[in-house]
Tab-separated table of C-alpha atoms in Angstrom:
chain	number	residue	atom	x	y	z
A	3	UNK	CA	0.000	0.000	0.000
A	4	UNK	CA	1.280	3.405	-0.977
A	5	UNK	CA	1.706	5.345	2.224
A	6	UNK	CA	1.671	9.070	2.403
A	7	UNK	CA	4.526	11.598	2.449
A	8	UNK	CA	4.255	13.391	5.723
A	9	UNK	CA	4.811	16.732	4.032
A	10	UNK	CA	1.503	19.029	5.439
A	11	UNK	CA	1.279	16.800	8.472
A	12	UNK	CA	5.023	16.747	9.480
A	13	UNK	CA	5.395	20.709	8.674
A	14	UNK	CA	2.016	21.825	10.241
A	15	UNK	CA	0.687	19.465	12.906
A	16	UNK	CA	0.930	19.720	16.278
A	17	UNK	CA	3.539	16.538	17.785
A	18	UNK	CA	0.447	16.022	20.002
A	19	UNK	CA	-1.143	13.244	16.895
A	20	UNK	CA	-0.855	10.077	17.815
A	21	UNK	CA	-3.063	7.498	15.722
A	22	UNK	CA	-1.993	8.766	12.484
A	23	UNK	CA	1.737	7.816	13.852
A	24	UNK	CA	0.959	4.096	13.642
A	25	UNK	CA	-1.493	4.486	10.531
A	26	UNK	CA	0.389	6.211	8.097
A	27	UNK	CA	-2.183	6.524	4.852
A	28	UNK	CA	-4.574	9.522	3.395
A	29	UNK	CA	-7.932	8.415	4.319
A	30	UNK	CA	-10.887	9.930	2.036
A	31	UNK	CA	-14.075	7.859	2.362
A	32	UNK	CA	-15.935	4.915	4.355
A	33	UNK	CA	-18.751	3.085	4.531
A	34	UNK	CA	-19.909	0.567	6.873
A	35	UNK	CA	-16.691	-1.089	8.850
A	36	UNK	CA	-14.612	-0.326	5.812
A	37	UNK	CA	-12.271	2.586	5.289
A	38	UNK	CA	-10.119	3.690	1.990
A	39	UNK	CA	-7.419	5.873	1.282
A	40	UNK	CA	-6.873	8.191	-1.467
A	41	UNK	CA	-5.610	5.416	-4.097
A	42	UNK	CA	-8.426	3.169	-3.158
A	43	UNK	CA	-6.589	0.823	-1.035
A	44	UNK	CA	-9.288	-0.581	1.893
A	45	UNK	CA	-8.986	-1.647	5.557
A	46	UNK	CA	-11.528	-3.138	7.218
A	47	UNK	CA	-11.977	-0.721	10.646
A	48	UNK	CA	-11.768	-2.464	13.985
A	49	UNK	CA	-11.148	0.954	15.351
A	50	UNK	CA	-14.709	2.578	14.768
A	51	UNK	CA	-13.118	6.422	15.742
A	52	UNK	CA	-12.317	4.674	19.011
A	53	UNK	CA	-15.740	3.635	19.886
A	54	UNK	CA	-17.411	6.056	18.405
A	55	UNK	CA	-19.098	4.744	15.086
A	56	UNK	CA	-20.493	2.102	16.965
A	57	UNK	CA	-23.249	1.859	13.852
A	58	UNK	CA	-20.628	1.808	11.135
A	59	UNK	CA	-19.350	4.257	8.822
A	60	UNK	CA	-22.006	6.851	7.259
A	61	UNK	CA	-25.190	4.951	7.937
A	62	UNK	CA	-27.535	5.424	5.040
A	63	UNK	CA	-30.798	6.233	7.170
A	64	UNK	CA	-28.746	8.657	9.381
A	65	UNK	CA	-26.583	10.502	6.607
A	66	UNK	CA	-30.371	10.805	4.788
A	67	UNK	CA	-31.822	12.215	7.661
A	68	UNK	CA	-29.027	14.374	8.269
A	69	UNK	CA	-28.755	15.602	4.780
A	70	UNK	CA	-32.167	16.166	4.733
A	71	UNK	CA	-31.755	18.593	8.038
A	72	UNK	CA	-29.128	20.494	6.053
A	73	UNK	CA	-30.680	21.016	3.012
A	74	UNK	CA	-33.927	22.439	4.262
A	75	UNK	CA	-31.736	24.960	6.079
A	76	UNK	CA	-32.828	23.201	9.170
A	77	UNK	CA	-30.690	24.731	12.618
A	78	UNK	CA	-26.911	24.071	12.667
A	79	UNK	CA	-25.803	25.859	15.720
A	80	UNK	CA	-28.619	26.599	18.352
A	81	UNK	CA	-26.578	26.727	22.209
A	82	UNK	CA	-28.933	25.171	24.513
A	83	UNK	CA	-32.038	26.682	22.329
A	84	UNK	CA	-34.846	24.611	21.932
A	85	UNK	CA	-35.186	23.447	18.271
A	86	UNK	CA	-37.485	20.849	16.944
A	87	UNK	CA	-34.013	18.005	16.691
A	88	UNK	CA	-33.669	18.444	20.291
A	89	UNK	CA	-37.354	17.396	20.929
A	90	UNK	CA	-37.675	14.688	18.362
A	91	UNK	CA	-34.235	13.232	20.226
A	92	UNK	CA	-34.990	14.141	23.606
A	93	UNK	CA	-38.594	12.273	22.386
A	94	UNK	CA	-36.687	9.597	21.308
A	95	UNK	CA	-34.386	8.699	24.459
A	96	UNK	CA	-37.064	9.406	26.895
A	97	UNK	CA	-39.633	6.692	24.879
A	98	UNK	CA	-36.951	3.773	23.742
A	99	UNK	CA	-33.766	4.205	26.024
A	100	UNK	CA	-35.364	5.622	29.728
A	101	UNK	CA	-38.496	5.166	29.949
A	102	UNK	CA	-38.308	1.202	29.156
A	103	UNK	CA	-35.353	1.016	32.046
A	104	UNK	CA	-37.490	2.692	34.745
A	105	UNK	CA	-34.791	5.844	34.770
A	106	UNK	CA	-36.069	8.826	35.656
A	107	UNK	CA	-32.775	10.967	34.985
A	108	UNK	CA	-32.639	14.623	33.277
A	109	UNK	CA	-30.952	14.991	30.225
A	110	UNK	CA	-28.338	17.557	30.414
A	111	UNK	CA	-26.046	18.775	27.212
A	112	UNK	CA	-22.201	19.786	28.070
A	113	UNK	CA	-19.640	20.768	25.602
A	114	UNK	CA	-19.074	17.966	22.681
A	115	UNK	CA	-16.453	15.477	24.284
A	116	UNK	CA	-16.927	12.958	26.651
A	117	UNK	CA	-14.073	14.825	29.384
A	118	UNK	CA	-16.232	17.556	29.633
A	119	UNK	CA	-19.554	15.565	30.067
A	120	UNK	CA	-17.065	13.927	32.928
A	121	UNK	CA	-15.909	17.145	34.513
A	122	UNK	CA	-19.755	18.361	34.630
A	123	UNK	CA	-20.573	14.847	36.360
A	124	UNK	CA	-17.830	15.922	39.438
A	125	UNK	CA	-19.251	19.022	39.649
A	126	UNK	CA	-22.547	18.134	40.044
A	127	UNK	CA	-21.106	15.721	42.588
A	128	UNK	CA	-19.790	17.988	44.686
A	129	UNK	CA	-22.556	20.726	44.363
A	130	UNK	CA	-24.809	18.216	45.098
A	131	UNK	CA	-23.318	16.626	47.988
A	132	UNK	CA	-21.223	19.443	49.991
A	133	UNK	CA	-17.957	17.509	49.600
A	134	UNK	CA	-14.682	17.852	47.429
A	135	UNK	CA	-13.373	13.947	47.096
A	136	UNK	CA	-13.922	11.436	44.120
A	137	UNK	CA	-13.049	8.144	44.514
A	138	UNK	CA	-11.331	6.671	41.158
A	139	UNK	CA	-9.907	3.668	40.149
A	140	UNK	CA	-6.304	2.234	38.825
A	141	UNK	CA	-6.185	2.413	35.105
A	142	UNK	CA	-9.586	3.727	34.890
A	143	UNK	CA	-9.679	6.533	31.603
A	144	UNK	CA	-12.002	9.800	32.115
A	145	UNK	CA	-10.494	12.170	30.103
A	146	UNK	CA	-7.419	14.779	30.053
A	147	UNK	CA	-8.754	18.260	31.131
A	148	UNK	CA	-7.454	18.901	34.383
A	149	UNK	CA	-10.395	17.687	36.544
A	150	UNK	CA	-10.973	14.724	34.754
A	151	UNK	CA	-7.379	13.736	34.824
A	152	UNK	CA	-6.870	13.946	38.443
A	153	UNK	CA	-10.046	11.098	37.872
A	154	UNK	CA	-7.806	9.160	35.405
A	155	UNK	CA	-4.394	6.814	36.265
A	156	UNK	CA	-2.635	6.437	33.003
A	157	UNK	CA	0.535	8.670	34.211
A	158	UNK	CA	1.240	9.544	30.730
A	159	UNK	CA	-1.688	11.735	30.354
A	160	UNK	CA	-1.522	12.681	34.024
A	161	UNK	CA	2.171	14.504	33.173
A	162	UNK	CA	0.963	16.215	30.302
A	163	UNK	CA	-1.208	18.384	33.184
A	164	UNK	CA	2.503	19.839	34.492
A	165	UNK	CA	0.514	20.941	37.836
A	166	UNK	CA	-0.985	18.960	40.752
A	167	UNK	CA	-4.097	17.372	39.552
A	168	UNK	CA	-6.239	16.787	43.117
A	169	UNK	CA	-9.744	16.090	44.672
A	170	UNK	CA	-9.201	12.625	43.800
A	171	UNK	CA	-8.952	9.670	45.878
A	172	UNK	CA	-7.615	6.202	44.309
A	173	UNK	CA	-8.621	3.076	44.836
A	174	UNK	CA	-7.503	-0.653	43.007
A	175	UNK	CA	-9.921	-1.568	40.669
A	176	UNK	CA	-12.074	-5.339	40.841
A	177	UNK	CA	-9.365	-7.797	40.197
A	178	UNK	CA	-6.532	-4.914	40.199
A	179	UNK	CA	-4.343	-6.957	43.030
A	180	UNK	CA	-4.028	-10.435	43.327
A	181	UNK	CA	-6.060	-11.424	47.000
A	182	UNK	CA	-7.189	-8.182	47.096
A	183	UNK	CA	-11.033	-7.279	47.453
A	184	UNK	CA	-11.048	-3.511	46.650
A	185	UNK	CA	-14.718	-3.165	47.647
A	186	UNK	CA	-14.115	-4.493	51.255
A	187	UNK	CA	-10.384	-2.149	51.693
A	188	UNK	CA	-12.713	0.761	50.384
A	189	UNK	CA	-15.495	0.054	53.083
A	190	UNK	CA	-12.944	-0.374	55.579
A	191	UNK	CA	-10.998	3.000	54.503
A	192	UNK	CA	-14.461	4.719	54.795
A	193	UNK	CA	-15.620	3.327	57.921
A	194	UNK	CA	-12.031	4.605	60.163
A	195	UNK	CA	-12.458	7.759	60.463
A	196	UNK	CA	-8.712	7.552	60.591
A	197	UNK	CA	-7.371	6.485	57.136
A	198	UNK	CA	-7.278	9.561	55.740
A	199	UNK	CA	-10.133	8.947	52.714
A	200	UNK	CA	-12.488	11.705	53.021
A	201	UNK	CA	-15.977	11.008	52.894
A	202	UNK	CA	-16.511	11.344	48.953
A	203	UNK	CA	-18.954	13.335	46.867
A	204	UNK	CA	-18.699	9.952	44.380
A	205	UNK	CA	-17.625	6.807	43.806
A	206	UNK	CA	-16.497	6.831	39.742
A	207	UNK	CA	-15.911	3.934	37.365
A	208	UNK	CA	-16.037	2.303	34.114
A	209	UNK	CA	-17.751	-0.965	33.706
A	210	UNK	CA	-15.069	-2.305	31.437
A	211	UNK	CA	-11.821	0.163	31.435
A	212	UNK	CA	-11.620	1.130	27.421
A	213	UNK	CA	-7.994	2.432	27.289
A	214	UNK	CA	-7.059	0.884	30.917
A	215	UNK	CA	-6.984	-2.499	29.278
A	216	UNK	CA	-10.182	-4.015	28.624
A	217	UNK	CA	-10.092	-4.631	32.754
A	218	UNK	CA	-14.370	-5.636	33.127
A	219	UNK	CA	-15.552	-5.365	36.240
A	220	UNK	CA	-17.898	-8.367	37.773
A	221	UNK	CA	-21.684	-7.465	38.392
A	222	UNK	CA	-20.979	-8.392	42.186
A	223	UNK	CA	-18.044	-5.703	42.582
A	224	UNK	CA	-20.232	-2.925	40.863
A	225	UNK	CA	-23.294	-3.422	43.012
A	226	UNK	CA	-21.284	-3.310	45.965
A	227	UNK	CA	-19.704	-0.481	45.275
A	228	UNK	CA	-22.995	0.900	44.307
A	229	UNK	CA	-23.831	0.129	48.093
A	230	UNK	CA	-20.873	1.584	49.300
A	231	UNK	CA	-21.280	4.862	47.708
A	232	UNK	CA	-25.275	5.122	48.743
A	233	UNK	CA	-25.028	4.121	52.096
A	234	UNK	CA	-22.044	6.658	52.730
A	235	UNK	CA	-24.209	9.674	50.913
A	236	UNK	CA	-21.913	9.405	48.081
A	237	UNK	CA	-23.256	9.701	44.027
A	238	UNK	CA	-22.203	6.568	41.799
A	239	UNK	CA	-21.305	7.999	38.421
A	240	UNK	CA	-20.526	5.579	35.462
A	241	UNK	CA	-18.537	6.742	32.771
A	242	UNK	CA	-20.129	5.119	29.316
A	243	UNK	CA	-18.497	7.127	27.381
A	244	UNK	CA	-16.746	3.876	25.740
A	245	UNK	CA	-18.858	1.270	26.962
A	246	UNK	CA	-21.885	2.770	26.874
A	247	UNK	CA	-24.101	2.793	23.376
A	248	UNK	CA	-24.835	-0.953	22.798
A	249	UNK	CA	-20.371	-1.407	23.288
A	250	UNK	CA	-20.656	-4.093	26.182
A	251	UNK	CA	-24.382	-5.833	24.398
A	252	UNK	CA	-26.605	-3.611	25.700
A	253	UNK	CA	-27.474	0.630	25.639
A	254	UNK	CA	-26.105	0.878	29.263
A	255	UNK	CA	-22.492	-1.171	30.223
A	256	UNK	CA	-24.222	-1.877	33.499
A	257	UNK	CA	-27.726	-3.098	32.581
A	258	UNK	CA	-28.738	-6.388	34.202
A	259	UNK	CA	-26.350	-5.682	36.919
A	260	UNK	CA	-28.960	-4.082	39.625
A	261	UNK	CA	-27.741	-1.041	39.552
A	262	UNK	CA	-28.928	2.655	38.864
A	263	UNK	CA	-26.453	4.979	38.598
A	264	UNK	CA	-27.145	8.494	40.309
A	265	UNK	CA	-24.728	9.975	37.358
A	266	UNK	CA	-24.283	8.385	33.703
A	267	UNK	CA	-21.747	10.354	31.155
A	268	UNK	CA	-22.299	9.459	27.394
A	269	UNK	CA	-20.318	10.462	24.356
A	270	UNK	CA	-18.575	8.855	21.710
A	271	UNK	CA	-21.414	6.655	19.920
A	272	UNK	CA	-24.095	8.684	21.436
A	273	UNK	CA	-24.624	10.734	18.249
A	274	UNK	CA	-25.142	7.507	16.164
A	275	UNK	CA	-22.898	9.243	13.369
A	276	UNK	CA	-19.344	10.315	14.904
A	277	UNK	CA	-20.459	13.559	15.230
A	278	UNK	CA	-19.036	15.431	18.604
A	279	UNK	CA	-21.977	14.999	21.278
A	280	UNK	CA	-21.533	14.239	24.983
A	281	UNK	CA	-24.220	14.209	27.256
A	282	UNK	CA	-24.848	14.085	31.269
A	283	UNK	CA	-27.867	12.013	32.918
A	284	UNK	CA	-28.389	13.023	36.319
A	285	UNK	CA	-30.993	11.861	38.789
A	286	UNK	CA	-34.073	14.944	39.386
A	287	UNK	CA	-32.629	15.301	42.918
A	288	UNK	CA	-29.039	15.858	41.990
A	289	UNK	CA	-29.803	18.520	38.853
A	290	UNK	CA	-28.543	21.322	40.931
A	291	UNK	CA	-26.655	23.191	38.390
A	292	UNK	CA	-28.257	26.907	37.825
A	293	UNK	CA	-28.497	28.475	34.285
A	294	UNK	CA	-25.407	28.407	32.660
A	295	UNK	CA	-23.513	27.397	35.671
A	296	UNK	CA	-21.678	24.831	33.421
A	297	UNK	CA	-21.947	25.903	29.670
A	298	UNK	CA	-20.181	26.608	27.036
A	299	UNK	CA	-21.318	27.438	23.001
A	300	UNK	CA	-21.641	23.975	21.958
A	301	UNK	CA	-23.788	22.734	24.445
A	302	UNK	CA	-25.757	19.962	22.680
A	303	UNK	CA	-24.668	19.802	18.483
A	304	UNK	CA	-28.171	20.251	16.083
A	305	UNK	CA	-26.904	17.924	13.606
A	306	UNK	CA	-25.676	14.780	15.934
A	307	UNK	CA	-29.022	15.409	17.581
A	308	UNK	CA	-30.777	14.440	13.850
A	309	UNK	CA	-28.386	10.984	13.874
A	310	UNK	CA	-28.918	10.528	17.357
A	311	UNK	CA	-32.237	10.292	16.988
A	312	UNK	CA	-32.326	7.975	14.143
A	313	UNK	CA	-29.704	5.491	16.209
A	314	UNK	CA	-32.329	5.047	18.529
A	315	UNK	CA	-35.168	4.316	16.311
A	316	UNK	CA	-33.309	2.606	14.390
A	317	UNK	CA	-31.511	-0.064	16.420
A	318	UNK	CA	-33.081	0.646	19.938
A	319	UNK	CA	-36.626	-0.155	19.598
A	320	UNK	CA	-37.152	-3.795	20.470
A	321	UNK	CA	-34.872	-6.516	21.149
A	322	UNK	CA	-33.408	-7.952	17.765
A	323	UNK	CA	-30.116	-5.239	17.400
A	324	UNK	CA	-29.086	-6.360	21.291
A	325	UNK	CA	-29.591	-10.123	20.476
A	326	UNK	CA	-27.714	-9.692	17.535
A	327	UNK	CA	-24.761	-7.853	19.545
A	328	UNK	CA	-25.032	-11.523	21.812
A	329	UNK	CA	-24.367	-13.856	18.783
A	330	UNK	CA	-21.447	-11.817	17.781
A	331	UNK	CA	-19.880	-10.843	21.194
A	332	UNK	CA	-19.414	-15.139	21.162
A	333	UNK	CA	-18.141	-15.309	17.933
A	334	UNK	CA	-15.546	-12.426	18.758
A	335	UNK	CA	-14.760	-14.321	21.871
A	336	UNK	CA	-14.129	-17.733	20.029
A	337	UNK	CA	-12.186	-15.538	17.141
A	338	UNK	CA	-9.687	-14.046	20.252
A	339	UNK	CA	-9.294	-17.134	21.828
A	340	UNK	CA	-8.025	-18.794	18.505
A	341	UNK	CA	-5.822	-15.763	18.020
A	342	UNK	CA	-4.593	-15.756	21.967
A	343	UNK	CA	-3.851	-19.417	21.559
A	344	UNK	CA	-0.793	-18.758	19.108
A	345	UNK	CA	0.796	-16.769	21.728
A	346	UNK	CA	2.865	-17.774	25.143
A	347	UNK	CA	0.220	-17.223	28.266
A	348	UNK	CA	-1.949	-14.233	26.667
A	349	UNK	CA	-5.109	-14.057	27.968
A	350	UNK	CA	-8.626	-12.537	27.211
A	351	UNK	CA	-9.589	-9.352	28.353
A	352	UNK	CA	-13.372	-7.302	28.284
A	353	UNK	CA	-16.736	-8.458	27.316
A	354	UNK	CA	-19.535	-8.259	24.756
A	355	UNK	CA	-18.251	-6.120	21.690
A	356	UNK	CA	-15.590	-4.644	23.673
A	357	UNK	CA	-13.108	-7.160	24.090
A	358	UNK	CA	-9.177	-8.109	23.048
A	359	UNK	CA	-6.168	-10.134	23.805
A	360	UNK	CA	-3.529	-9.162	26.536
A	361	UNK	CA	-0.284	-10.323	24.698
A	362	UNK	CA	2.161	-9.909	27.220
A	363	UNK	CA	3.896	-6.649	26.452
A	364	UNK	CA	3.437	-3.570	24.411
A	365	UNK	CA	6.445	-3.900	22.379
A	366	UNK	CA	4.573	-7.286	20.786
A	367	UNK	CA	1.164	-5.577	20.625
A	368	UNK	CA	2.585	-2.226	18.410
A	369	UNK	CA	3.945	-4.920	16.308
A	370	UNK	CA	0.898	-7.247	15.355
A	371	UNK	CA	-1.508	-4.126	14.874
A	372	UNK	CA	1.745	-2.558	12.866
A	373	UNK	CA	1.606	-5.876	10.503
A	374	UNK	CA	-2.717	-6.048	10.613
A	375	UNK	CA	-2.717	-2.337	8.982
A	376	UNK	CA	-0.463	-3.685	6.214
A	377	UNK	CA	-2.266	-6.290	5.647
A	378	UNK	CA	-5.834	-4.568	5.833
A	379	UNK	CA	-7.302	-4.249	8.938
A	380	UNK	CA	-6.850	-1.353	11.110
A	381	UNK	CA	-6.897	-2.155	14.960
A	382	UNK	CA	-4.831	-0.518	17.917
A	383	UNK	CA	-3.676	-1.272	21.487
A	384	UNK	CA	-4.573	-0.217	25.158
A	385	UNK	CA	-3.634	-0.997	28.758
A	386	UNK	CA	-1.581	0.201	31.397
A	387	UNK	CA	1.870	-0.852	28.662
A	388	UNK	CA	-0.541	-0.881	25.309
A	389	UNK	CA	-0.168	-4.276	25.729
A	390	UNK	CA	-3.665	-5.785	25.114
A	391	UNK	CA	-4.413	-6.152	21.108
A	392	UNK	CA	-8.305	-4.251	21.482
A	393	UNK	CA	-10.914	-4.803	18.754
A	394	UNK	CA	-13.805	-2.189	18.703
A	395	UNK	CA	-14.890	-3.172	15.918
A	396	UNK	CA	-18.522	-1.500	14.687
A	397	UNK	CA	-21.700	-3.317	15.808
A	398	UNK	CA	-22.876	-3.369	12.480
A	399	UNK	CA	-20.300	-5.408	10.545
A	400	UNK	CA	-21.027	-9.035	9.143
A	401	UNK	CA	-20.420	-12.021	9.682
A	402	UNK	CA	-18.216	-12.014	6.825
A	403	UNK	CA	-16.442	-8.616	7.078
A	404	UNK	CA	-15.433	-10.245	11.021
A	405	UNK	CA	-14.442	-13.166	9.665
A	406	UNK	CA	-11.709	-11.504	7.228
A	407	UNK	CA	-10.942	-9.136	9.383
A	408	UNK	CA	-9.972	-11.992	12.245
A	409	UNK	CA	-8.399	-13.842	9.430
A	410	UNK	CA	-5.999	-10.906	8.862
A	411	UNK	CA	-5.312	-10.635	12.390
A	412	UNK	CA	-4.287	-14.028	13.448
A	413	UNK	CA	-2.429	-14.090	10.020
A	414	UNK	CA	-0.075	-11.466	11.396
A	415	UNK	CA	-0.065	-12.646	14.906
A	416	UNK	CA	1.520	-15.805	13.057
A	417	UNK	CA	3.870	-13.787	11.374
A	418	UNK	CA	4.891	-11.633	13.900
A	419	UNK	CA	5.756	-14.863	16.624
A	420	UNK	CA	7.389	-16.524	13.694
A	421	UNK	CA	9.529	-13.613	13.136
A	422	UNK	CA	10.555	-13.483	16.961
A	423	UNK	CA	11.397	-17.276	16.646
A	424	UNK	CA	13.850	-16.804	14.293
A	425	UNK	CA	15.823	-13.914	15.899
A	426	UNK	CA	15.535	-15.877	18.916
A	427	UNK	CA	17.025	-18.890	17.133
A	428	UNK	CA	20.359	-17.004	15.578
């Protein structure tokens, strides 16, 4: 494959690119879970913008629907205005995604990314709640503006900051340290009034850590932290940013798990299209922000409100989209297994459409997804050393397009450990 000249890119861009780095090609259209470049070479995307084309690339009923909007001069910017795409979406959640779930939480718009739906959910924390301290979790991922990277652990990010980041307490994660049972040391840390926690305005997680790893938590762990945090007057806030949108098999990461979060933050898939949209749900009681108190001029974007709305209706109506999401989530778990079997103790990491392959180290990782993207298939790493091989694929692709895709994959897995035979062997 021809790969670009870093001309523009080298001479203009900021140093702070990074996928581009490992993915060196001119991309100019996609469709579906397929990508091409500018001399019509393809990859098959088990990227999916990180999570967040969750339906695919340019979904036909949504790009109508959006073009549509456009061409009858419909509203492109509107702040927090109400416009007629807000309703029909705002429609649209309540009827299919809340009202079905027994939730009863307010919708509230923040700026477009999913770190500033996540600062907005501390806030509202500690507004609602008198108290300053989060409790966070190793390797968990919340974002990199300053108050939702004193939230996250990857210490990369966290030195980017070049001040203190603060207000955060951290705790191992379920399964974090071997014999350890983080739920009991944080009950224990809350109950002395001597261990120098601070009774906390939350308790903050992801269900399955995205960039930590693919680290899933078990039902049992989240319901008990779910405890913890109610019955010491703390708010539970899950991040679903990555998890969330049908990622894990259902809308919610933590459906079935008898939970109700007090705090949910959405982005990435939550626009249906890849269009910038984060959102905050917040239970009635803890909507205690005043006008404007956190806002900013994109609050809510007109045109991911359009595709939004159309993601719901579309796949979020009845039962057949999430059953479908079951049948593949196995056959991506027998596809990984096949693939983790060809190398030396790796392991499986994540659940339902979120899942990968822990291979041991990062330097091994880089090298299959380096090999998979010149082969076809584009696909990155995560984890504490970017050491776990992560396929987030989009929900939508076949049967068939998996199937190639995984063929692709374990081809240069093969590759790769036959290469480090050889070197070992001379």
């Amino acid at each position: 494959m021809d790969m670009i000249k870093n001309d523009v890119f080298k001479r203009r861009e900021s140093a702070a690119r990074s996928y581009c780095r490992s993915m060196p090609a001119t991309f100019t259209r996609a469709s579906g879970s397929e990508i091409f470049d500018k001399d019509g070479n393809r990859w098959i995307d088990f990227l999916a913008g990180c999570s967040s084309l969750n339906y695919g690339h340019n979904d036909a009923d949504m790009k109508a629907a959006l073009i549509e909007h456009i061409s009858s001069d419909g509203i492109a910017q509107g702040l927090d205005l109400h416009t007629d795409t807000k309703s029909d979406f705002l429609k649209a959640m309540e009827t299919h995604i809340l009202k079905p779930r027994g939730m009863d939480h307010k919708v509230m718009f923040t700026g477009p990314t999913g770190a500033n739906a996540v600062e907005a959910a501390m806030k509202i924390a500690r507004k609602s709640t008198g108290r300053t301290n989060v409790i966070a979790f190793t390797n968990g991922f919340h974002g990199v503006t300053m108050g939702a990277l004193a939230a996250t652990g990857n210490g990369y990010h966290r030195g980017g900051a070049s001040m203190d980041t603060s207000g955060v307490t951290r705790i191992p994660y379920d399964d974090y340290a071997e014999g350890v049972d983080s739920a009991a040391l944080l009950e224990q840390m809350l109950a002395d009034p001597s261990s120098g926690v601070d009774e906390p305005a939350a308790i903050m997680f992801e269900t399955v850590q995205g960039e930590g790893g693919l680290n899933a938590a078990s039902p049992e762990w989240i319901r008990r932290m779910a405890d913890i945090a109610h019955n010491h007057g703390a708010l539970l806030i899950i991040d679903d940013i990555q998890a969330g949108s049908g990622r894990t098999g259902h809308f919610f990461s933590f459906e079935e798990m008898g939970v109700t979060p007090d705090i949910i933050t959405m982005a990435k898939s939550v626009s249906g299209f890849g269009l910038p949209m984060a959102l905050v749900l917040v239970r009635p009681e803890h909507d205690v922000f005043g006008p404007a108190e956190h806002n900013g001029t994109f609050r809510g974007n007109t045109h991911a409100f359009v595709t939004a709305r159309v993601a719901i209706e579309k796949f979020w109506t009845d039962d057949r989209f999430q059953k479908e999401l079951a049948e593949k989530s196995t056959m991506l778990t027998g596809a990984l297994s096949r693939i983790a079997a060809e190398i030396p103790a790796a392991t499986l990491k994540g659940r339902g459409l979120m899942q990968g392959v822990d291979v041991g180290s990062g330097e091994l990782a880089e090298e299959i997804c380096a090999r998979s993207f010149d082969k076809g298939l584009i696909i990155e790493t995560s984890g504490n050393e970017d050491q776990v091989v992560k396929v987030l694929a989009p929900l939508t692709t076949s049967e068939e397009t998996f199937s190639e895709g995984f063929d692709i994959l374990l081809e240069a897995v093969r590759e790769t450990m036959a290469a480090k035979t050889q070197i070992a062997a001379e």
